Amino acid sequence: DSVSPTGFTCLQGSIESGTYCAYICIGHLVCVIMNDMPSLGTKGVLPKEYRPPTDIIGFGYVRGTNTSGQILVNSAGEVGTWCNQNNPRYFSGSVCYVVE
């Protein structure tokens, strides 16, 4: 994991490259964002203090198409993506949730 100049910590890639899966915690709000990622698979695991108490699903999509998908952050901290189009790049999206 690396911390970018923006304060986001990357699970994969880097903010500067434009290809990343990253998270940030502000108070009790955790936001997971991604850009230009593969549309299927696990992107990394969040540290214990940033994991949701239950599975959380957010919206994602493959840019340049009308194909939508989802970002899943499960209670074990695994961040994954699913989309009905298997694309090695261009999947983007975000999800935010509250931690105690």
CSV table of C-alpha atoms in Angstrom, one decimal:
chain,number,residue,atom,x,y,z
A,1,ASP,CA,0.0,0.0,0.0
A,2,SER,CA,1.2,3.5,-0.7
A,3,VAL,CA,-0.2,6.9,0.4
A,4,SER,CA,-0.6,9.4,-2.4
A,5,PRO,CA,-0.2,13.2,-2.1
A,6,THR,CA,-4.0,13.4,-2.0
A,7,GLY,CA,-4.2,11.4,1.2
A,8,PHE,CA,-5.6,8.2,-0.4
A,9,THR,CA,-3.9,4.9,0.3
A,10,CYS,CA,-3.6,2.7,-2.8
A,11,LEU,CA,-4.4,-1.0,-2.7
A,12,GLN,CA,-3.3,-1.2,-6.4
A,13,GLY,CA,-1.7,1.2,-8.8
A,14,SER,CA,-1.2,4.9,-8.0
A,15,ILE,CA,-3.3,8.1,-8.1
A,16,GLU,CA,-0.6,9.8,-10.2
A,17,SER,CA,-0.8,7.0,-12.9
A,18,GLY,CA,-4.6,7.3,-13.2
A,19,THR,CA,-4.9,3.5,-12.7
A,20,TYR,CA,-5.7,2.7,-9.0
A,21,CYS,CA,-7.9,1.2,-6.3
A,22,ALA,CA,-7.6,3.4,-3.3
A,23,TYR,CA,-9.3,4.3,0.0
A,24,ILE,CA,-9.5,7.2,2.5
A,25,CYS,CA,-11.0,7.5,5.9
A,26,ILE,CA,-12.4,10.9,7.0
A,27,GLY,CA,-13.8,10.7,10.5
A,28,HIS,CA,-16.0,7.7,10.4
A,29,LEU,CA,-16.6,7.7,6.7
A,30,VAL,CA,-14.5,5.3,4.5
A,31,CYS,CA,-14.5,5.9,0.7
A,32,VAL,CA,-13.1,3.3,-1.7
A,33,ILE,CA,-12.6,4.6,-5.3
A,34,MET,CA,-11.1,3.0,-8.4
A,35,ASN,CA,-10.3,4.1,-11.9
A,36,ASP,CA,-9.0,2.1,-14.9
A,37,MET,CA,-9.1,-1.2,-13.1
A,38,PRO,CA,-9.9,-4.7,-14.4
A,39,SER,CA,-13.7,-5.3,-14.3
A,40,LEU,CA,-13.5,-8.6,-12.4
A,41,GLY,CA,-11.6,-9.8,-9.4
A,42,THR,CA,-10.1,-8.8,-6.0
A,43,LYS,CA,-8.2,-5.5,-5.8
A,44,GLY,CA,-6.9,-5.8,-2.3
A,45,VAL,CA,-7.7,-6.0,1.4
A,46,LEU,CA,-8.5,-3.0,3.7
A,47,PRO,CA,-6.9,-2.7,7.1
A,48,LYS,CA,-9.1,-4.0,9.9
A,49,GLU,CA,-10.1,-0.5,11.2
A,50,TYR,CA,-11.5,0.4,7.7
A,51,ARG,CA,-13.6,-2.7,7.2
A,52,PRO,CA,-17.4,-2.5,7.1
A,53,PRO,CA,-19.5,-4.5,9.7
A,54,THR,CA,-21.4,-6.1,6.8
A,55,ASP,CA,-20.9,-6.5,3.0
A,56,ILE,CA,-21.2,-3.2,1.1
A,57,ILE,CA,-22.0,-2.8,-2.6
A,58,GLY,CA,-21.4,0.2,-4.7
A,59,PHE,CA,-21.8,1.2,-8.3
A,60,GLY,CA,-19.1,0.7,-11.0
A,61,TYR,CA,-19.0,0.8,-14.8
A,62,VAL,CA,-16.8,0.2,-17.8
A,63,ARG,CA,-16.0,3.6,-19.3
A,64,GLY,CA,-17.1,4.1,-22.9
A,65,THR,CA,-19.8,1.4,-22.7
A,66,ASN,CA,-23.3,1.2,-21.2
A,67,THR,CA,-22.2,-1.8,-19.0
A,68,SER,CA,-22.6,-1.4,-15.3
A,69,GLY,CA,-21.1,-3.5,-12.5
A,70,GLN,CA,-20.4,-3.3,-8.8
A,71,ILE,CA,-17.7,-2.8,-6.2
A,72,LEU,CA,-18.0,-5.1,-3.2
A,73,VAL,CA,-16.3,-4.4,0.1
A,74,ASN,CA,-16.9,-7.4,2.3
A,75,SER,CA,-16.7,-7.6,6.1
A,76,ALA,CA,-13.3,-9.3,5.8
A,77,GLY,CA,-12.0,-6.1,4.0
A,78,GLU,CA,-11.7,-7.6,0.5
A,79,VAL,CA,-12.3,-5.1,-2.2
A,80,GLY,CA,-13.5,-6.7,-5.4
A,81,THR,CA,-15.3,-5.8,-8.7
A,82,TRP,CA,-17.9,-7.6,-10.7
A,83,CYS,CA,-19.2,-6.7,-14.1
A,84,ASN,CA,-21.0,-8.7,-16.9
A,85,GLN,CA,-18.3,-7.5,-19.3
A,86,ASN,CA,-14.8,-8.9,-18.5
A,87,ASN,CA,-12.6,-6.0,-19.4
A,88,PRO,CA,-8.9,-5.8,-18.4
A,89,ARG,CA,-9.1,-2.0,-18.0
A,90,TYR,CA,-11.5,1.0,-17.8
A,91,PHE,CA,-13.6,-0.2,-14.8
A,92,SER,CA,-14.3,2.8,-12.5
A,93,GLY,CA,-16.5,3.4,-9.5
A,94,SER,CA,-16.8,4.2,-5.8
A,95,VAL,CA,-18.5,3.2,-2.6
A,96,CYS,CA,-18.6,4.9,0.8
A,97,TYR,CA,-19.7,3.6,4.2
A,98,VAL,CA,-19.5,4.4,7.9
A,99,VAL,CA,-17.2,2.6,10.4
A,100,GLU,CA,-17.5,2.8,14.2
